[in-house]
Amino acid sequence: MDIWHVRGGKKLSGACTVQGSKNASLPILAACVVSPLRAELTNVPRLRDVDAALRILRHLGCRAEQEGNEVYIDSTGLTRCDIPHALMEEMRSSVIFMGALLARCGEARLSLPGGCQLGRRPIDLHLAALRQLGAEIREEGSEIVCRGGRLRGARIELPFPSVGATENVLLAACAAEGETVLSGAAREPEIAALQEVLCAMGARIGGAGGDRITIDGMTPQREMRAKIPFDRIAASTLACAAAATGGDVELREVDAQQFSTVLYFLNRAGCDIILQNDRVRLIAPARLRGVGALSTAPFPGFPTDAQPVLMAALLKARGLTRITETIFENRFRQAPELRRLGADVRVEGRVAEIRGVESLRGASLTAGDLRGGAAMIVAGLAAEGETLVRDAGHVRRGYEEPDERLRALGAVIFTETDT
Ligand code: EPZ
């Protein structure tokens, strides 16, 4: 258990680079299974979720090592195509190994990824799409057993632009005979990052970033090198922390386009946003203003993963903010904890209303999920006194050394870890 000690009242200031993307790293690590190769990945963030993905790769018989932000994978020695419950349970997004294993081995066996704090997290869209590629998929108790044999290209239409389902189709369709056309695809930047890596591995893919992607087999390469792009949600989190504290922070080596909706609402809240090449500078006023109505949506809409941290930044804003969460059914879990600081956040189903208060007082909070935990830290930075955030490891699943990065910007934050 980590206990984050956050002392509020300090304006964040200075410049920092942003970690590599957790949500780009995971599908790219799974891609290394698609064909036997040696891969060198740079800018890979040091995260608990990356550790979990490396453990899965080793379980499958691959070599998988991380030194700092460099990862070396050798998947030539892959010997199995099953992921046991214990490893699936560590990280539900391991379901993206299903497409990669089908492509490599023609079969895959995983335990059903459970729901999580955000909601049921079904995988019906993944399974329907893989069946259209010719995979026979049976649910045997809590296990999913896939037999692919030779996958066949297909025309697949996703009824919802699921990020994970899109990734599973790209990973599996590389090995399919004939062309696959995926319509209704997710447009998140992580999909384009995956396409780039699969193309470097010899796949013929085009269209990622749009809602129609074509995949037409692959000529496997034996080597691959790739750099993980920056994490747009970690960047959004730092921007919200700067905004929450009336700070002046410059984020470096980022692409503002990838979190432009977050920057748009921070600007609406009163922050000056200065874009210069791969740098984004945010200068916040002493007190933000409410931004009115905001709905989360699939990319390029406002990202659901940034919703909790923007909520935290707006707790003292003058006026009303009304957030509608359209992606997950239970993503306001941070609200009751934020109220313990004195915040006025009222949740009715998928809508949260935030009425800014003059001040927040430090309190003892408990993180229930990754982005909710980050939101509590952001709120603690804006509260008077000390806020404690008890965290069963959620935050370090997705943020690389968040305490060190925030301290470098002037935050007073430290952690104690009790076993
Ligand atoms: C990815 O999850 C991200 N995770 C999530 O980030 C992110 O919130 C989400 O995309 C949306 O952007 C990773 O990339 C590892 P989805 P994923 O499939 O792929 C429903 C974080 O904090 N759905 O786009 O699971 C689903 O229940 C994490 O970094 C189905 O109904 O998201 C959800 O309501 C949290 N059936 C919605 O679609 C399916 O088969 C979005 O899911 C699949 C999804």
Short mmCIF file of C-alpha atoms and ligand atoms in Angstrom, two decimals:
data_model
loop_
_atom_site.label_atom_id
_atom_site.label_comp_id
_atom_site.label_asym_id
_atom_site.label_seq_id
_atom_site.Cartn_x
_atom_site.Cartn_y
_atom_site.Cartn_z
CA MET A 1 0.00 0.00 0.00
CA ASP A 2 1.37 3.44 -0.94
CA ILE A 3 0.39 6.41 1.17
CA TRP A 4 0.83 9.68 -0.73
CA HIS A 5 1.44 12.68 1.55
CA VAL A 6 0.49 15.82 -0.35
CA ARG A 7 0.91 19.27 1.18
CA GLY A 8 -1.15 21.81 -0.73
CA GLY A 9 -0.71 25.51 -1.34
CA LYS A 10 2.39 25.50 -3.55
CA LYS A 11 2.09 26.79 -7.13
CA LEU A 12 3.71 24.32 -9.55
CA SER A 13 6.34 25.91 -11.78
CA GLY A 14 9.12 24.85 -14.10
CA ALA A 15 9.48 22.49 -17.06
CA CYS A 16 9.35 18.73 -17.40
CA THR A 17 9.24 16.00 -20.00
CA VAL A 18 6.30 13.60 -20.03
CA GLN A 19 6.62 9.81 -19.65
CA GLY A 20 6.08 7.36 -22.47
CA SER A 21 2.51 6.25 -23.05
CA LYS A 22 1.14 3.39 -20.95
CA ASN A 23 -1.71 2.84 -23.40
CA ALA A 24 0.63 2.75 -26.40
CA SER A 25 3.18 0.51 -24.63
CA LEU A 26 0.76 -2.32 -23.83
CA PRO A 27 -0.48 -3.10 -27.37
CA ILE A 28 3.06 -2.62 -28.74
CA LEU A 29 4.41 -5.17 -26.24
CA ALA A 30 1.65 -7.56 -27.35
CA ALA A 31 2.57 -6.90 -31.02
CA CYS A 32 6.04 -8.40 -30.34
CA VAL A 33 4.29 -11.79 -30.11
CA VAL A 34 2.70 -11.60 -33.59
CA SER A 35 5.83 -12.86 -35.34
CA PRO A 36 9.19 -14.20 -34.10
CA LEU A 37 11.51 -11.20 -33.78
CA ARG A 38 13.90 -9.24 -31.65
CA ALA A 39 12.56 -5.84 -30.64
CA GLU A 40 14.23 -2.86 -28.99
CA LEU A 41 11.77 -0.32 -27.59
CA THR A 42 12.75 3.07 -26.16
CA ASN A 43 10.88 5.61 -24.00
CA VAL A 44 8.95 2.75 -22.37
CA PRO A 45 7.61 4.04 -19.04
CA ARG A 46 8.53 2.20 -15.84
CA LEU A 47 5.05 1.22 -14.66
CA ARG A 48 3.35 -1.66 -12.86
CA ASP A 49 1.22 -2.32 -15.94
CA VAL A 50 4.34 -2.58 -18.13
CA ASP A 51 5.85 -4.99 -15.57
CA ALA A 52 2.68 -7.09 -15.83
CA ALA A 53 2.90 -7.19 -19.65
CA LEU A 54 6.58 -8.23 -19.45
CA ARG A 55 5.64 -11.04 -17.05
CA ILE A 56 3.08 -12.29 -19.60
CA LEU A 57 5.71 -12.23 -22.36
CA ARG A 58 8.13 -14.24 -20.19
CA HIS A 59 5.34 -16.70 -19.32
CA LEU A 60 4.79 -17.22 -23.07
CA GLY A 61 8.47 -18.11 -23.47
CA CYS A 62 9.82 -14.79 -24.71
CA ARG A 63 12.82 -12.93 -23.33
CA ALA A 64 11.57 -9.60 -22.00
CA GLU A 65 13.76 -7.20 -20.06
CA GLN A 66 13.46 -3.54 -19.09
CA GLU A 67 16.51 -1.40 -18.28
CA GLY A 68 15.37 2.11 -17.38
CA ASN A 69 13.16 3.19 -20.25
CA GLU A 70 14.58 0.64 -22.73
CA VAL A 71 12.87 -2.70 -23.28
CA TYR A 72 14.35 -5.67 -25.11
CA ILE A 73 12.05 -8.44 -26.34
CA ASP A 74 12.99 -11.67 -28.12
CA SER A 75 9.85 -13.54 -29.11
CA THR A 76 11.56 -16.19 -31.25
CA GLY A 77 11.37 -18.63 -28.34
CA LEU A 78 7.65 -18.37 -27.76
CA THR A 79 6.39 -21.77 -26.53
CA ARG A 80 2.84 -21.24 -25.21
CA CYS A 81 -0.37 -19.49 -26.11
CA ASP A 82 -2.16 -19.35 -22.79
CA ILE A 83 -2.34 -16.58 -20.18
CA PRO A 84 -3.22 -17.88 -16.71
CA HIS A 85 -5.79 -16.24 -14.49
CA ALA A 86 -3.20 -14.84 -12.09
CA LEU A 87 -1.52 -12.87 -14.89
CA MET A 88 -4.83 -11.78 -16.47
CA GLU A 89 -6.09 -10.66 -13.10
CA GLU A 90 -3.11 -8.31 -12.68
CA MET A 91 -4.11 -6.33 -15.75
CA ARG A 92 -7.41 -6.71 -17.56
CA SER A 93 -6.08 -5.03 -20.72
CA SER A 94 -3.99 -8.18 -21.26
CA VAL A 95 -6.95 -9.17 -23.43
CA ILE A 96 -5.01 -7.55 -26.32
CA PHE A 97 -2.66 -10.55 -26.22
CA MET A 98 -5.57 -12.60 -27.62
CA GLY A 99 -5.28 -11.15 -31.13
CA ALA A 100 -1.50 -11.38 -31.09
CA LEU A 101 -1.52 -15.04 -29.97
CA LEU A 102 -4.14 -15.94 -32.58
CA ALA A 103 -1.90 -14.39 -35.23
CA ARG A 104 1.23 -16.22 -34.04
CA CYS A 105 -0.08 -19.58 -32.84
CA GLY A 106 -3.51 -19.91 -34.39
CA GLU A 107 -4.93 -20.31 -30.92
CA ALA A 108 -5.14 -18.52 -27.56
CA ARG A 109 -6.42 -19.38 -24.10
CA LEU A 110 -7.02 -16.64 -21.57
CA SER A 111 -9.16 -16.27 -18.50
CA LEU A 112 -12.02 -13.83 -18.93
CA PRO A 113 -10.75 -10.40 -17.85
CA GLY A 114 -12.93 -9.36 -14.97
CA GLY A 115 -14.70 -6.07 -14.69
CA CYS A 116 -12.91 -3.36 -12.81
CA GLN A 117 -13.66 -0.30 -10.76
CA LEU A 118 -14.83 1.54 -13.90
CA GLY A 119 -17.53 -0.91 -14.85
CA ARG A 120 -18.25 -4.32 -16.37
CA ARG A 121 -15.67 -3.91 -19.15
CA PRO A 122 -17.18 -6.54 -21.50
CA ILE A 123 -15.17 -7.84 -24.48
CA ASP A 124 -18.09 -8.76 -26.74
CA LEU A 125 -16.84 -6.45 -29.51
CA HIS A 126 -13.39 -8.09 -29.41
CA LEU A 127 -14.87 -11.59 -29.68
CA ALA A 128 -17.35 -10.70 -32.46
CA ALA A 129 -14.59 -9.10 -34.55
CA LEU A 130 -12.16 -12.02 -34.10
CA ARG A 131 -14.94 -14.48 -35.03
CA GLN A 132 -15.41 -12.53 -38.27
CA LEU A 133 -11.72 -13.23 -38.99
CA GLY A 134 -12.53 -16.92 -38.70
CA ALA A 135 -11.54 -17.57 -35.08
CA GLU A 136 -13.61 -20.16 -33.23
CA ILE A 137 -14.04 -18.75 -29.74
CA ARG A 138 -15.65 -20.66 -26.89
CA GLU A 139 -16.16 -19.54 -23.34
CA GLU A 140 -15.38 -22.48 -21.08
CA GLY A 141 -16.28 -21.41 -17.56
CA SER A 142 -14.13 -18.40 -16.83
CA GLU A 143 -11.79 -19.16 -19.73
CA ILE A 144 -11.87 -18.05 -23.35
CA VAL A 145 -10.53 -20.66 -25.76
CA CYS A 146 -9.76 -19.40 -29.28
CA ARG A 147 -8.85 -21.61 -32.17
CA GLY A 148 -7.91 -19.66 -35.25
CA GLY A 149 -6.29 -22.00 -37.67
CA ARG A 150 -5.77 -19.84 -40.73
CA LEU A 151 -7.50 -16.53 -40.20
CA ARG A 152 -9.23 -14.98 -43.18
CA GLY A 153 -9.47 -11.30 -44.05
CA ALA A 154 -12.94 -9.84 -43.47
CA ARG A 155 -14.94 -6.62 -43.60
CA ILE A 156 -15.56 -5.76 -39.94
CA GLU A 157 -17.73 -2.95 -38.62
CA LEU A 158 -17.36 -1.97 -34.95
CA PRO A 159 -20.65 -0.59 -33.55
CA PHE A 160 -18.59 1.37 -31.00
CA PRO A 161 -14.99 2.57 -31.54
CA SER A 162 -13.54 0.32 -28.84
CA VAL A 163 -9.79 0.96 -28.43
CA GLY A 164 -9.04 -2.59 -27.30
CA ALA A 165 -11.21 -4.24 -29.94
CA THR A 166 -9.54 -2.13 -32.65
CA GLU A 167 -6.12 -3.19 -31.34
CA ASN A 168 -7.10 -6.87 -31.25
CA VAL A 169 -8.28 -6.72 -34.87
CA LEU A 170 -5.03 -5.07 -36.05
CA LEU A 171 -2.95 -7.66 -34.18
CA ALA A 172 -4.89 -10.70 -35.45
CA ALA A 173 -5.55 -9.51 -39.02
CA CYS A 174 -1.77 -9.27 -39.71
CA ALA A 175 -1.81 -13.07 -40.00
CA ALA A 176 -5.09 -13.32 -41.93
CA GLU A 177 -5.16 -14.46 -45.53
CA GLY A 178 -6.46 -11.59 -47.67
CA GLU A 179 -7.44 -8.04 -46.85
CA THR A 180 -9.31 -6.93 -43.72
CA VAL A 181 -11.22 -3.66 -43.71
CA LEU A 182 -12.09 -2.41 -40.22
CA SER A 183 -14.76 0.31 -40.14
CA GLY A 184 -15.85 2.17 -37.03
CA ALA A 185 -12.28 1.86 -35.71
CA ALA A 186 -11.07 3.77 -32.65
CA ARG A 187 -9.11 6.89 -33.65
CA GLU A 188 -6.98 7.26 -30.48
CA PRO A 189 -3.29 8.10 -31.13
CA GLU A 190 -2.36 4.74 -29.59
CA ILE A 191 -3.88 3.02 -32.65
CA ALA A 192 -1.58 4.95 -35.01
CA ALA A 193 1.37 4.08 -32.77
CA LEU A 194 0.44 0.38 -32.99
CA GLN A 195 0.03 0.61 -36.78
CA GLU A 196 3.50 2.17 -37.09
CA VAL A 197 5.10 -0.64 -35.08
CA LEU A 198 3.24 -3.40 -36.96
CA CYS A 199 4.33 -1.84 -40.26
CA ALA A 200 7.94 -1.81 -38.97
CA MET A 201 7.42 -5.54 -38.33
CA GLY A 202 6.41 -6.03 -41.98
CA ALA A 203 2.63 -5.71 -41.79
CA ARG A 204 0.74 -3.88 -44.54
CA ILE A 205 -1.65 -1.58 -42.63
CA GLY A 206 -3.06 1.84 -43.45
CA GLY A 207 -5.66 4.28 -42.17
CA ALA A 208 -5.06 4.35 -38.38
CA GLY A 209 -6.17 7.68 -36.90
CA GLY A 210 -9.24 7.54 -39.12
CA ASP A 211 -12.24 5.28 -38.61
CA ARG A 212 -11.40 2.91 -41.48
CA ILE A 213 -8.26 0.79 -41.32
CA THR A 214 -7.12 -1.79 -43.87
CA ILE A 215 -4.79 -4.66 -43.04
CA ASP A 216 -3.42 -6.87 -45.79
CA GLY A 217 -1.13 -9.51 -44.29
CA MET A 218 2.53 -9.13 -43.43
CA THR A 219 6.04 -10.06 -44.52
CA PRO A 220 7.58 -10.69 -41.08
CA GLN A 221 10.82 -8.88 -40.24
CA ARG A 222 13.25 -10.38 -37.72
CA GLU A 223 14.18 -7.10 -36.04
CA MET A 224 12.18 -4.08 -34.94
CA ARG A 225 13.08 -0.85 -33.17
CA ALA A 226 10.46 1.63 -31.97
CA LYS A 227 10.10 4.62 -29.66
CA ILE A 228 6.98 4.79 -27.48
CA PRO A 229 5.19 8.14 -27.97
CA PHE A 230 4.51 10.46 -25.02
CA ASP A 231 1.58 9.78 -22.70
CA ARG A 232 -1.22 12.24 -23.51
CA ILE A 233 -3.07 11.39 -20.28
CA ALA A 234 0.01 11.86 -18.10
CA ALA A 235 0.52 15.20 -19.91
CA SER A 236 -3.12 16.12 -19.22
CA THR A 237 -2.66 15.16 -15.56
CA LEU A 238 0.38 17.44 -15.16
CA ALA A 239 -1.48 20.26 -16.94
CA CYS A 240 -4.41 19.85 -14.54
CA ALA A 241 -2.05 19.86 -11.55
CA ALA A 242 -0.50 23.11 -12.79
CA ALA A 243 -3.97 24.61 -13.34
CA ALA A 244 -5.19 23.47 -9.91
CA THR A 245 -2.33 25.28 -8.15
CA GLY A 246 -2.31 28.55 -10.14
CA GLY A 247 1.01 27.43 -11.56
CA ASP A 248 3.17 28.06 -14.61
CA VAL A 249 4.46 24.82 -16.13
CA GLU A 250 6.00 23.87 -19.46
CA LEU A 251 5.57 20.31 -20.76
CA ARG A 252 8.30 19.22 -23.19
CA GLU A 253 8.46 16.60 -25.97
CA VAL A 254 4.69 16.51 -26.34
CA ASP A 255 2.25 16.82 -29.24
CA ALA A 256 -0.45 19.30 -28.21
CA GLN A 257 -2.80 17.92 -30.86
CA GLN A 258 -3.07 14.66 -28.91
CA PHE A 259 -4.58 16.35 -25.85
CA SER A 260 -6.02 19.46 -27.48
CA THR A 261 -9.50 18.99 -25.98
CA VAL A 262 -8.01 18.95 -22.48
CA LEU A 263 -6.03 22.11 -23.28
CA TYR A 264 -9.18 23.68 -24.77
CA PHE A 265 -11.10 23.25 -21.49
CA LEU A 266 -8.16 24.41 -19.37
CA ASN A 267 -8.06 27.52 -21.54
CA ARG A 268 -11.84 27.92 -21.03
CA ALA A 269 -11.13 27.68 -17.30
CA GLY A 270 -8.85 30.73 -17.59
CA CYS A 271 -5.39 29.28 -18.29
CA ASP A 272 -3.10 30.77 -20.92
CA ILE A 273 -1.85 27.96 -23.18
CA ILE A 274 1.29 28.67 -25.22
CA LEU A 275 2.19 26.14 -27.92
CA GLN A 276 5.71 26.12 -29.34
CA ASN A 277 6.92 23.11 -31.41
CA ASP A 278 6.95 20.13 -29.01
CA ARG A 279 6.33 22.27 -25.94
CA VAL A 280 3.14 23.32 -24.19
CA ARG A 281 3.27 26.03 -21.53
CA LEU A 282 0.29 26.51 -19.21
CA ILE A 283 -0.03 29.65 -17.08
CA ALA A 284 -2.94 29.45 -14.66
CA PRO A 285 -4.79 32.30 -12.94
CA ALA A 286 -5.04 32.45 -9.13
CA ARG A 287 -8.58 31.08 -9.44
CA LEU A 288 -10.03 29.09 -12.35
CA ARG A 289 -13.56 29.50 -13.64
CA GLY A 290 -16.06 26.69 -14.26
CA VAL A 291 -16.24 25.46 -17.86
CA GLY A 292 -19.99 24.72 -18.11
CA ALA A 293 -20.97 21.51 -19.90
CA LEU A 294 -18.39 18.91 -20.93
CA SER A 295 -18.92 15.35 -22.23
CA THR A 296 -16.28 12.65 -22.50
CA ALA A 297 -16.16 10.94 -25.90
CA PRO A 298 -14.00 8.68 -28.04
CA PHE A 299 -10.99 10.44 -29.61
CA PRO A 300 -10.85 13.20 -30.80
CA GLY A 301 -13.41 14.05 -28.09
CA PHE A 302 -12.55 14.78 -24.47
CA PRO A 303 -10.73 11.69 -23.10
CA THR A 304 -12.47 9.82 -20.29
CA ASP A 305 -9.07 9.17 -18.69
CA ALA A 306 -8.58 12.91 -18.12
CA GLN A 307 -12.07 13.43 -16.65
CA PRO A 308 -11.14 12.74 -12.99
CA VAL A 309 -8.09 15.02 -13.01
CA LEU A 310 -9.94 17.87 -14.71
CA MET A 311 -12.69 17.49 -12.11
CA ALA A 312 -10.04 17.82 -9.41
CA ALA A 313 -8.58 20.95 -11.01
CA LEU A 314 -12.02 22.63 -11.09
CA LEU A 315 -13.05 22.01 -7.47
CA LYS A 316 -12.21 25.63 -6.49
CA ALA A 317 -13.15 27.19 -9.84
CA ARG A 318 -15.59 30.10 -9.73
CA GLY A 319 -18.90 28.79 -11.15
CA LEU A 320 -20.37 25.54 -12.43
CA THR A 321 -18.97 22.62 -14.40
CA ARG A 322 -21.22 19.79 -15.55
CA ILE A 323 -19.38 16.67 -16.72
CA THR A 324 -21.18 13.87 -18.58
CA GLU A 325 -19.22 10.60 -18.60
CA THR A 326 -20.30 8.71 -21.73
CA ILE A 327 -17.60 5.99 -21.89
CA PHE A 328 -17.64 4.13 -18.55
CA GLU A 329 -20.61 3.49 -16.32
CA ASN A 330 -18.81 4.07 -13.05
CA ARG A 331 -16.13 6.66 -13.47
CA PHE A 332 -17.05 9.19 -10.78
CA ARG A 333 -15.74 7.05 -7.91
CA GLN A 334 -13.41 9.89 -6.97
CA ALA A 335 -16.34 12.21 -6.19
CA PRO A 336 -17.14 11.06 -2.62
CA GLU A 337 -13.44 11.18 -1.76
CA LEU A 338 -13.09 14.70 -3.16
CA ARG A 339 -16.08 15.78 -1.06
CA ARG A 340 -14.03 14.84 2.04
CA LEU A 341 -11.80 17.81 1.11
CA GLY A 342 -14.85 20.10 1.20
CA ALA A 343 -15.58 19.99 -2.52
CA ASP A 344 -19.12 20.41 -3.85
CA VAL A 345 -19.47 17.57 -6.37
CA ARG A 346 -22.90 16.06 -6.94
CA VAL A 347 -23.26 12.91 -9.05
CA GLU A 348 -26.51 11.84 -10.71
CA GLY A 349 -25.97 8.78 -12.94
CA ARG A 350 -23.60 9.74 -15.74
CA VAL A 351 -23.53 13.46 -14.81
CA ALA A 352 -21.34 15.13 -12.19
CA GLU A 353 -21.92 18.76 -11.23
CA ILE A 354 -19.01 20.67 -9.68
CA ARG A 355 -19.69 23.96 -7.93
CA GLY A 356 -16.43 25.69 -7.07
CA VAL A 357 -15.70 26.35 -3.40
CA GLU A 358 -13.41 29.03 -1.97
CA SER A 359 -11.03 26.55 -0.39
CA LEU A 360 -10.37 22.86 0.21
CA ARG A 361 -9.01 21.38 3.45
CA GLY A 362 -6.62 18.44 3.51
CA ALA A 363 -8.12 15.08 4.47
CA SER A 364 -7.42 11.36 4.37
CA LEU A 365 -8.60 9.80 1.09
CA THR A 366 -8.57 6.33 -0.49
CA ALA A 367 -7.83 5.77 -4.18
CA GLY A 368 -10.11 3.24 -5.92
CA ASP A 369 -8.58 3.32 -9.41
CA LEU A 370 -5.69 4.73 -11.41
CA ARG A 371 -7.08 8.07 -12.64
CA GLY A 372 -9.19 8.58 -9.52
CA GLY A 373 -6.03 8.30 -7.44
CA ALA A 374 -4.31 10.86 -9.66
CA ALA A 375 -7.31 13.16 -9.20
CA MET A 376 -6.96 12.94 -5.40
CA ILE A 377 -3.30 13.93 -5.63
CA VAL A 378 -4.17 16.89 -7.90
CA ALA A 379 -6.90 17.98 -5.47
CA GLY A 380 -4.48 17.61 -2.53
CA LEU A 381 -2.07 19.99 -4.26
CA ALA A 382 -4.85 22.61 -4.25
CA ALA A 383 -6.01 21.97 -0.67
CA GLU A 384 -4.84 23.68 2.53
CA GLY A 385 -2.77 21.50 4.80
CA GLU A 386 -1.90 17.87 4.19
CA THR A 387 -3.89 15.33 2.23
CA LEU A 388 -3.17 11.62 2.59
CA VAL A 389 -4.08 9.33 -0.31
CA ARG A 390 -4.12 5.64 0.59
CA ASP A 391 -3.44 3.76 -2.62
CA ALA A 392 -3.23 0.02 -3.20
CA GLY A 393 -0.82 0.57 -6.06
CA HIS A 394 -3.28 2.06 -8.55
CA VAL A 395 -1.35 5.27 -9.30
CA ARG A 396 1.96 3.55 -10.09
CA ARG A 397 0.16 1.33 -12.60
CA GLY A 398 0.00 4.29 -14.97
CA TYR A 399 2.28 7.08 -13.74
CA GLU A 400 6.08 6.85 -13.75
CA GLU A 401 7.53 8.33 -10.54
CA PRO A 402 4.68 10.85 -10.17
CA ASP A 403 6.05 12.09 -6.83
CA GLU A 404 9.49 12.83 -8.28
CA ARG A 405 8.00 14.60 -11.32
CA LEU A 406 5.70 16.72 -9.17
CA ARG A 407 8.49 17.53 -6.66
CA ALA A 408 10.62 18.75 -9.57
CA LEU A 409 7.84 21.26 -10.26
CA GLY A 410 7.80 22.44 -6.63
CA ALA A 411 5.13 20.19 -5.16
CA VAL A 412 5.49 19.06 -1.56
CA ILE A 413 4.69 15.36 -1.92
CA PHE A 414 6.24 12.16 -0.66
CA THR A 415 5.14 8.57 -0.30
CA GLU A 416 5.52 5.95 2.34
CA THR A 417 4.99 2.38 1.33
CA ASP A 418 3.73 0.01 3.92
CA THR A 419 3.50 -3.65 2.97
C1 EPZ B 1 -8.66 1.75 -23.33
O1 EPZ B 1 -9.43 0.80 -22.61
C2 EPZ B 1 -7.71 2.37 -22.31
N1 EPZ B 1 -6.86 1.32 -21.74
C3 EPZ B 1 -8.51 3.02 -21.19
O2 EPZ B 1 -7.58 3.65 -20.32
C4 EPZ B 1 -9.40 4.09 -21.82
O3 EPZ B 1 -10.21 4.67 -20.81
C5 EPZ B 1 -10.31 3.46 -22.88
O4 EPZ B 1 -9.49 2.78 -23.87
C6 EPZ B 1 -11.17 4.49 -23.59
O5 EPZ B 1 -10.35 5.45 -24.18
C7 EPZ B 1 -5.78 0.89 -22.45
O6 EPZ B 1 -5.53 1.35 -23.55
C8 EPZ B 1 -4.93 -0.15 -21.80
P1 EPZ B 1 -12.73 0.56 -24.88
P2 EPZ B 1 -10.41 -0.23 -23.42
O7 EPZ B 1 -12.70 -0.82 -25.41
O8 EPZ B 1 -9.75 -0.66 -24.66
C9 EPZ B 1 -17.18 -0.72 -23.82
C10 EPZ B 1 -6.55 4.16 -18.26
O9 EPZ B 1 -6.94 4.79 -17.26
N2 EPZ B 1 -16.84 -1.97 -24.50
O10 EPZ B 1 -12.59 1.71 -25.82
O11 EPZ B 1 -10.87 -1.25 -22.46
C11 EPZ B 1 -16.46 -0.63 -22.48
O12 EPZ B 1 -17.19 -1.29 -21.48
C12 EPZ B 1 -7.49 3.18 -18.95
O13 EPZ B 1 -5.42 4.28 -18.80
C13 EPZ B 1 -17.83 -2.91 -24.74
O14 EPZ B 1 -19.00 -2.70 -24.39
O15 EPZ B 1 -11.62 0.75 -23.76
C14 EPZ B 1 -16.39 0.84 -22.24
O16 EPZ B 1 -17.61 1.27 -21.68
C15 EPZ B 1 -8.84 3.08 -18.27
N3 EPZ B 1 -17.51 -4.08 -25.35
C16 EPZ B 1 -16.25 1.43 -23.64
O17 EPZ B 1 -16.67 0.40 -24.55
C17 EPZ B 1 -16.23 -4.35 -25.76
O18 EPZ B 1 -15.99 -5.43 -26.33
C18 EPZ B 1 -14.81 1.84 -23.97
O19 EPZ B 1 -14.05 0.69 -23.99
C19 EPZ B 1 -15.23 -3.39 -25.51
C20 EPZ B 1 -15.55 -2.21 -24.88
#
